[in-house]
Each structure stands twice: as structure tokens, then as C-alpha cells.
Tab-separated table of C-alpha atoms in Angstrom:
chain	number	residue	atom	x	y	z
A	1	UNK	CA	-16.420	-7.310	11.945
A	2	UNK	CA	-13.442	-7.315	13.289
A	3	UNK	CA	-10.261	-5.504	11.297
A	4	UNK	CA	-6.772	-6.744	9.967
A	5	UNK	CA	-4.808	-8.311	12.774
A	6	UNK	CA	-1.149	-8.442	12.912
A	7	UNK	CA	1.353	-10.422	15.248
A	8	UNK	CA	3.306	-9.457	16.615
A	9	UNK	CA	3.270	-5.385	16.961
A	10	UNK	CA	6.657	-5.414	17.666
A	11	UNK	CA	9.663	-7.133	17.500
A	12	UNK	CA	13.288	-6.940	17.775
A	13	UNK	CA	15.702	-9.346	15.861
A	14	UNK	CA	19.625	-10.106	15.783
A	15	UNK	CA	21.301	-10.085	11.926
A	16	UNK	CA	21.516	-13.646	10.673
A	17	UNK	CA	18.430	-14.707	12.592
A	18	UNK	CA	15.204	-15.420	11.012
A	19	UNK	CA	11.524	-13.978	11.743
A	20	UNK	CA	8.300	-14.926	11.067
A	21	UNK	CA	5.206	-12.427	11.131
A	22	UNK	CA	1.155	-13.450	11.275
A	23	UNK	CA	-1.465	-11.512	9.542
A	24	UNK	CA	-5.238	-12.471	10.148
A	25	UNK	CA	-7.438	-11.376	7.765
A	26	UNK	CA	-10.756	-9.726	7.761
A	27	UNK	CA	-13.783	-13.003	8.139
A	28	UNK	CA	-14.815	-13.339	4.515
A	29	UNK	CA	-11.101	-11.893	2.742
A	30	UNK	CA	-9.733	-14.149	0.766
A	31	UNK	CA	-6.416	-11.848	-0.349
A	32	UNK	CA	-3.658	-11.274	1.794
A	33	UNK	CA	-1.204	-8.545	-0.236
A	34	UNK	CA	1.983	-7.347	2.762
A	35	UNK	CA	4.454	-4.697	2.063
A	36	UNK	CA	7.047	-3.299	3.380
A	37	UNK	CA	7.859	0.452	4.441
A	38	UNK	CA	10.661	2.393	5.734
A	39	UNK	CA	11.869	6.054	5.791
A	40	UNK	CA	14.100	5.657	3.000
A	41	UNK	CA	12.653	3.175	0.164
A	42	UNK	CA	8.900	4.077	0.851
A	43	UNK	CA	6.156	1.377	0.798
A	44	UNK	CA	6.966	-1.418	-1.673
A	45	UNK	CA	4.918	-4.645	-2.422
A	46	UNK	CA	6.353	-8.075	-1.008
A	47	UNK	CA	3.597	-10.303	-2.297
A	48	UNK	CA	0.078	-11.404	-2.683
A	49	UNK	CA	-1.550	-14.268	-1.449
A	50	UNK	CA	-5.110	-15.974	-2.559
A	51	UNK	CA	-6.824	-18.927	-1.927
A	52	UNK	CA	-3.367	-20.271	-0.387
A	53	UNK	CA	-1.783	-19.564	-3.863
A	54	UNK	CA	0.913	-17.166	-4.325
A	55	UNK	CA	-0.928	-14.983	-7.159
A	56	UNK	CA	1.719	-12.031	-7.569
A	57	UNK	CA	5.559	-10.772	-6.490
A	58	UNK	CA	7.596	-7.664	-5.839
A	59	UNK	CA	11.044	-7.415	-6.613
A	60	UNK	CA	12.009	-8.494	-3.099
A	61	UNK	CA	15.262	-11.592	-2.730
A	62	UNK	CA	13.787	-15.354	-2.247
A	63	UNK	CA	14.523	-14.094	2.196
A	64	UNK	CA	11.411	-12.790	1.637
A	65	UNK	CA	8.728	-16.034	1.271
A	66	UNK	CA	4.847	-16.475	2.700
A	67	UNK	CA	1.975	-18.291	2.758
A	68	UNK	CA	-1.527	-18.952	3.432
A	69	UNK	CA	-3.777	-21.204	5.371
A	70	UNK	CA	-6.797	-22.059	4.765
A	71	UNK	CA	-8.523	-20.015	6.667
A	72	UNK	CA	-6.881	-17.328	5.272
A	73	UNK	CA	-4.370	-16.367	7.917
A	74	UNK	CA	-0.648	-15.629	6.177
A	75	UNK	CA	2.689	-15.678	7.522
A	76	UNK	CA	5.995	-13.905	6.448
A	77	UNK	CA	8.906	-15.276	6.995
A	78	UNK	CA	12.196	-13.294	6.257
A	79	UNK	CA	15.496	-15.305	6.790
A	80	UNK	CA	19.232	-14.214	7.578
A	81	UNK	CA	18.022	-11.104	8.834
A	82	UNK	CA	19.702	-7.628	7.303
A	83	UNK	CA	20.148	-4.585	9.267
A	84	UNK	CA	18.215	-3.512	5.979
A	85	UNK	CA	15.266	-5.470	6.769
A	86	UNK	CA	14.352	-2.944	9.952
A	87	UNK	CA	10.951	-1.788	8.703
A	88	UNK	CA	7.112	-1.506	9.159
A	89	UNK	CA	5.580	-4.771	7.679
A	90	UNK	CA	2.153	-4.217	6.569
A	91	UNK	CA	-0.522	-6.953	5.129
A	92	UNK	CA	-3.960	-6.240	3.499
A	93	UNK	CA	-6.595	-7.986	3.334
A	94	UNK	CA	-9.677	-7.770	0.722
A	95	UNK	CA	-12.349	-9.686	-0.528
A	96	UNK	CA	-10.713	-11.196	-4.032
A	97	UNK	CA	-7.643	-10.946	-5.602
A	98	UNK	CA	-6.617	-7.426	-5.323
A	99	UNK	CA	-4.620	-6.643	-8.078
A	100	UNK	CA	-6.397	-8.419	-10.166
A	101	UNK	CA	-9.604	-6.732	-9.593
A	102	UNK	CA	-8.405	-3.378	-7.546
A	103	UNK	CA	-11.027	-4.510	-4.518
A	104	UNK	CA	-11.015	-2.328	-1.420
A	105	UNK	CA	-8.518	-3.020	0.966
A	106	UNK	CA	-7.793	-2.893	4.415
A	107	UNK	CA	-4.181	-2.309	5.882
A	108	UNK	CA	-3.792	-4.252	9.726
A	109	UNK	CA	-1.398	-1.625	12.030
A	110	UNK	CA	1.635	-3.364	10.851
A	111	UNK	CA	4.662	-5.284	13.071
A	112	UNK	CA	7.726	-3.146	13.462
A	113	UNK	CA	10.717	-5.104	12.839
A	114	UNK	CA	13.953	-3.903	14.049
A	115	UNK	CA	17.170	-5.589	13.022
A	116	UNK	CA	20.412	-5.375	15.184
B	1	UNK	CA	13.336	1.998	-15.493
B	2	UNK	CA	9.899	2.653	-13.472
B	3	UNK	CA	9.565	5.934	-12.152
B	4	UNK	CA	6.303	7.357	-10.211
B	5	UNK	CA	6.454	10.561	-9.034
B	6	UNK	CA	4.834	12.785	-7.026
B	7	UNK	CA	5.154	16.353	-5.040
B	8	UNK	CA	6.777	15.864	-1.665
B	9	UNK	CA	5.112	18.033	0.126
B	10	UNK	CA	1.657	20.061	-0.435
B	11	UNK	CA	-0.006	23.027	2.151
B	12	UNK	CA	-3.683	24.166	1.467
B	13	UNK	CA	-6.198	26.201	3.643
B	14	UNK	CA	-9.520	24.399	5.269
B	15	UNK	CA	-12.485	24.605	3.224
B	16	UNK	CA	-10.121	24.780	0.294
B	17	UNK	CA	-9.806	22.430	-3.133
B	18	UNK	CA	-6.427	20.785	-3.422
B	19	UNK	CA	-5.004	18.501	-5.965
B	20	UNK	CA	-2.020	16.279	-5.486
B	21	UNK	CA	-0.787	15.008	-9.029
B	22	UNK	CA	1.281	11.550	-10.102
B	23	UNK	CA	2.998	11.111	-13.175
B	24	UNK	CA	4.374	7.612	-14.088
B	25	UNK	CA	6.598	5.626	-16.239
B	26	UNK	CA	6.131	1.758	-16.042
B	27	UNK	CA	6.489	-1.008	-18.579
B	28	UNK	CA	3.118	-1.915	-18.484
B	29	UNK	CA	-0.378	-0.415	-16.661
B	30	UNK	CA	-3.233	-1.951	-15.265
B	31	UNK	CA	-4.516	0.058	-12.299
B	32	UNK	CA	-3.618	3.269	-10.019
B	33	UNK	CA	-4.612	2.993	-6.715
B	34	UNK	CA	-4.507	5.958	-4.076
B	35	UNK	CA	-4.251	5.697	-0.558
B	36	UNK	CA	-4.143	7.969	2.275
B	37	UNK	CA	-1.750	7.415	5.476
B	38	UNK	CA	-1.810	9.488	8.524
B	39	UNK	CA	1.650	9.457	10.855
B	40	UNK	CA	1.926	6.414	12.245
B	41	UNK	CA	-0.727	4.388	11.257
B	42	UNK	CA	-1.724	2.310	8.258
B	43	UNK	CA	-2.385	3.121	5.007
B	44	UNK	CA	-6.269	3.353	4.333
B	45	UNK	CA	-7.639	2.637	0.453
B	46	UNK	CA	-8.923	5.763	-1.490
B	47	UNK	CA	-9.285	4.916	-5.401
B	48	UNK	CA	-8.165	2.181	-7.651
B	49	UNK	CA	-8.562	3.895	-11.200
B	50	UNK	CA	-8.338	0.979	-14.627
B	51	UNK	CA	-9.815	3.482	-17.107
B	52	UNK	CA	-9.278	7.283	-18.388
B	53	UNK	CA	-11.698	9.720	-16.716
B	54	UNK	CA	-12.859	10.697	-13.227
B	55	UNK	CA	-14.133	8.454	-10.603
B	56	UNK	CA	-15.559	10.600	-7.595
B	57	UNK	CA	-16.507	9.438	-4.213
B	58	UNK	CA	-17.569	11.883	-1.375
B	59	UNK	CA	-14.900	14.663	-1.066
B	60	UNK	CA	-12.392	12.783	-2.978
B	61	UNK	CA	-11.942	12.362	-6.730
B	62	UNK	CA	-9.183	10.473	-8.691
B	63	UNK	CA	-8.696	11.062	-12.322
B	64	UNK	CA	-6.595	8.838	-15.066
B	65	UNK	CA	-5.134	9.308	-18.131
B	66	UNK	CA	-3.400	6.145	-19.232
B	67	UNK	CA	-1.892	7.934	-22.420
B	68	UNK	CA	-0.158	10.924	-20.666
B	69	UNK	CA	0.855	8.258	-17.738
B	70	UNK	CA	-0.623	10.581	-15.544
B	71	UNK	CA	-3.287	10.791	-12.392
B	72	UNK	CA	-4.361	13.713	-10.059
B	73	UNK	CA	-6.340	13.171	-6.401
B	74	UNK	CA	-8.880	15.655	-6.010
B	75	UNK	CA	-9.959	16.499	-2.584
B	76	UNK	CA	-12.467	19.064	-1.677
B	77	UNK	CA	-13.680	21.175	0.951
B	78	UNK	CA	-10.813	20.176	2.932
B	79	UNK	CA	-10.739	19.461	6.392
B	80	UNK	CA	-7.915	19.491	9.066
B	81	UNK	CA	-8.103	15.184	9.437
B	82	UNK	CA	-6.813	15.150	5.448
B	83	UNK	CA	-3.682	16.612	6.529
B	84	UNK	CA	-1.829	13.450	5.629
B	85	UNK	CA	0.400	11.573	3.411
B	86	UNK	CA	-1.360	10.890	0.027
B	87	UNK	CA	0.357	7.902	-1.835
B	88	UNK	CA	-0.064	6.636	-5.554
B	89	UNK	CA	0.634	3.188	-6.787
B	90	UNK	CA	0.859	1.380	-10.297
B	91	UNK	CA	-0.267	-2.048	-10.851
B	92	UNK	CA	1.949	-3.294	-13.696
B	93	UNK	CA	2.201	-6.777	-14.537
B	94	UNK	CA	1.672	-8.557	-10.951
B	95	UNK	CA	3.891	-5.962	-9.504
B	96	UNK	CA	2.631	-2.811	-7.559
B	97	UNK	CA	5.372	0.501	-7.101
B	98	UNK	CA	4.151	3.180	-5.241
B	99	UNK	CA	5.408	6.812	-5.190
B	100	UNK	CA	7.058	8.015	-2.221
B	101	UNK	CA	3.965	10.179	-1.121
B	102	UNK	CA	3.104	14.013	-0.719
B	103	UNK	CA	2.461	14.818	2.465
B	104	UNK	CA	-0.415	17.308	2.934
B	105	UNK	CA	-1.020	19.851	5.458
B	106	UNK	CA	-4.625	21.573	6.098
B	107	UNK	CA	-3.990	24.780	7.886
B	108	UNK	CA	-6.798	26.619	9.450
């Protein structure tokens, strides 16, 4: 099977602007979870996705949105770009709803976002 | 507030038993999870713990105790590849806060 995909790897981005990132998800997942991680906050939870349907949030501003297709693939869209926003995006992808059931997950390579 | 914390940093000898503890304060619990991430690359799923006790698999072992707010990763007979970042993570209440990782270092 082929693993997490993420599009693209890398990308650089003017403040104000807006971005949108693509995760594919393992054949078969129906979850898509993405995070976020930099040097100085960590790795914190955006949001989860399932079955198209939004099923749980971080404490991230309404910039931060996604969604799901139905064939599982997810974007991330952040808008008005921050020079905060400069960070390792991250999506997951497992077989049911994650958090609701703690499923094995599997992390794509991530798109590294830098904001100038 | 939430608060999960862990030991920043962590050095232990090949063939050696190391564990890498996580303490926690959240409003609410339902599951831990572990995950290990080597320097520049993703984050790879260890443990997802819902009840007290132990829960072993190969080398590694995770441990919960929901009353003391408190979970250890157990890994044995170390190995040079586990020298890594080790992060926890609370689900609470369709929100997920992770700790900001002890990074481990096998040394021969």
C-alpha cells in the first residue's frame, strides 16, 4: 500500500496571502487528523476529519479550516497568512475515527510552510 | 489550565532499559497516545493507552494511571535507532495536547 501523501513538500508564502495544502490518505483510511509543529509551540492538533465530516477541533483561529472529499483526500487551507504560521504541517491518516477509537495512525512527511 | 509534561532530554546506554515518564493535568481524559519522531521526519504511532495498567508491544511498553494523571514509556533492550524524540499526547474532549517531547539518546 502506498503511505500518507502530502502536497506540496514545500512551500513558501507572502503574509496576507492564503495557502492551501493536500493530504492523500492511506486506500482504505477513512480519518484524516493534521497538526501543526514548530520549534517553539511543539506539535498541536488542527483538526480531524471523517467521512467528510469535521468530527473534532484544536484551539487553532477560524484561518485555520479543512475538508474532505470523498475519497478521502483533505485539504487545509490557512488564510491571511502570519509570519506565525511558518511551520511543519502534518496529516494522519487511520482506518476510523482516531480519537474516538485511538486507531493506529500514520503521519505523511509533512509540507513545510514558510511565511515571509 | 492543561499542562503535560515531560523530561526534555533523556541519555541511556545500548542494551539498556529506559523509561521516559508524562505527567498531566487536563479537564477531562480519554486516551494517551505515544509517538516516536526521529529528526526530521514524521511522527510514527507507538501506544494509545484508555485504561490503567500496562499495554506491552515488542520492546516498548506504555503504562497509565488515570488517577495520578500520570504515564511512563518503557523501552527495552535499547538500540541506537530509538535515539529519538518520544512525545505524549492527551485526548480530552475532541481536543488532543501533546507534551513538548524528551528527546532520547542511545549511546554505545
Amino acid at each position: 500500500k502506498a503511505g500518507v501523501t502530502q502536497t506540496p513538500r514545500y512551500l513558501i508564502k507572502t503574509r496576507g496571502q492564503q495557502v492551501t495544502l493536500s493530504c492523500s490518505p492511506i486506500s482504505g483510511h477513512r480519518s484524516v487528523s493534521w497538526y501543526q509543529q514548530t520549534p517553539g509551540q511543539g506539535l498541536q492538533f488542527l483538526f480531524e476529519y471523517f467521512s467528510e465530516t469535521q468530527r473534532n477541533k484544536g484551539n487553532f483561529p477560524g484561518r485555520f479550516s479543512g475538508r474532505q472529499f470523498s475519497n478521502s483526500r483533505s485539504e487545509m487551507n490557512v488564510s491571511t497568512l502570519e509570519l506565525g504560521d511558518s511551520a511543519l504541517y502534518l496529516c494522519a491518516s487511520s482506518e476510523v475515527s482516531r480519537l474516538a477509537g485511538g486507531d493506529e495512525q500514520y503521519f505523511g512527511p509533512g509540507t513545510r510552510l514558510t511565511v515571509t | 489550565g492543561q499542562n503535560i509534561d515531560q523530561p526534555t532530554e533523556m541519555t541511556a546506554t545500548e542494551g539498556a532499559i529506559v523509561q521516559i515518564n508524562c505527567t498531566y493535568q487536563t479537564s477531562g481524559f480519554n486516551g494517551l497516545f505515544w509517538y516516536q519522531q526521529h529528526a526530521g521526519e514524521a511522527p510514527t504511532f507507538l501506544s494509545y493507552n484508555v485504561l490503567d495498567g500496562l499495554e506491552e508491544k515488542g520492546r516498548f511498553s506504555s503504562f497509565l494511571s488515570r488517577s495520578k494523571g500520570y504515564s511512563y514509556l518503557l523501552l527495552k533492550e535499547l538500540q541506537m535507532k530509538d535515539s529519538a524524540s518520544y512525545l505524549c499526547a492527551v485526548y480530552n474532549n475532541n481536543d488532543m495536547r501533546f507534551g513538548a517531547g524528551t528527546r532520547l539518546t542511545v549511546k554505545p
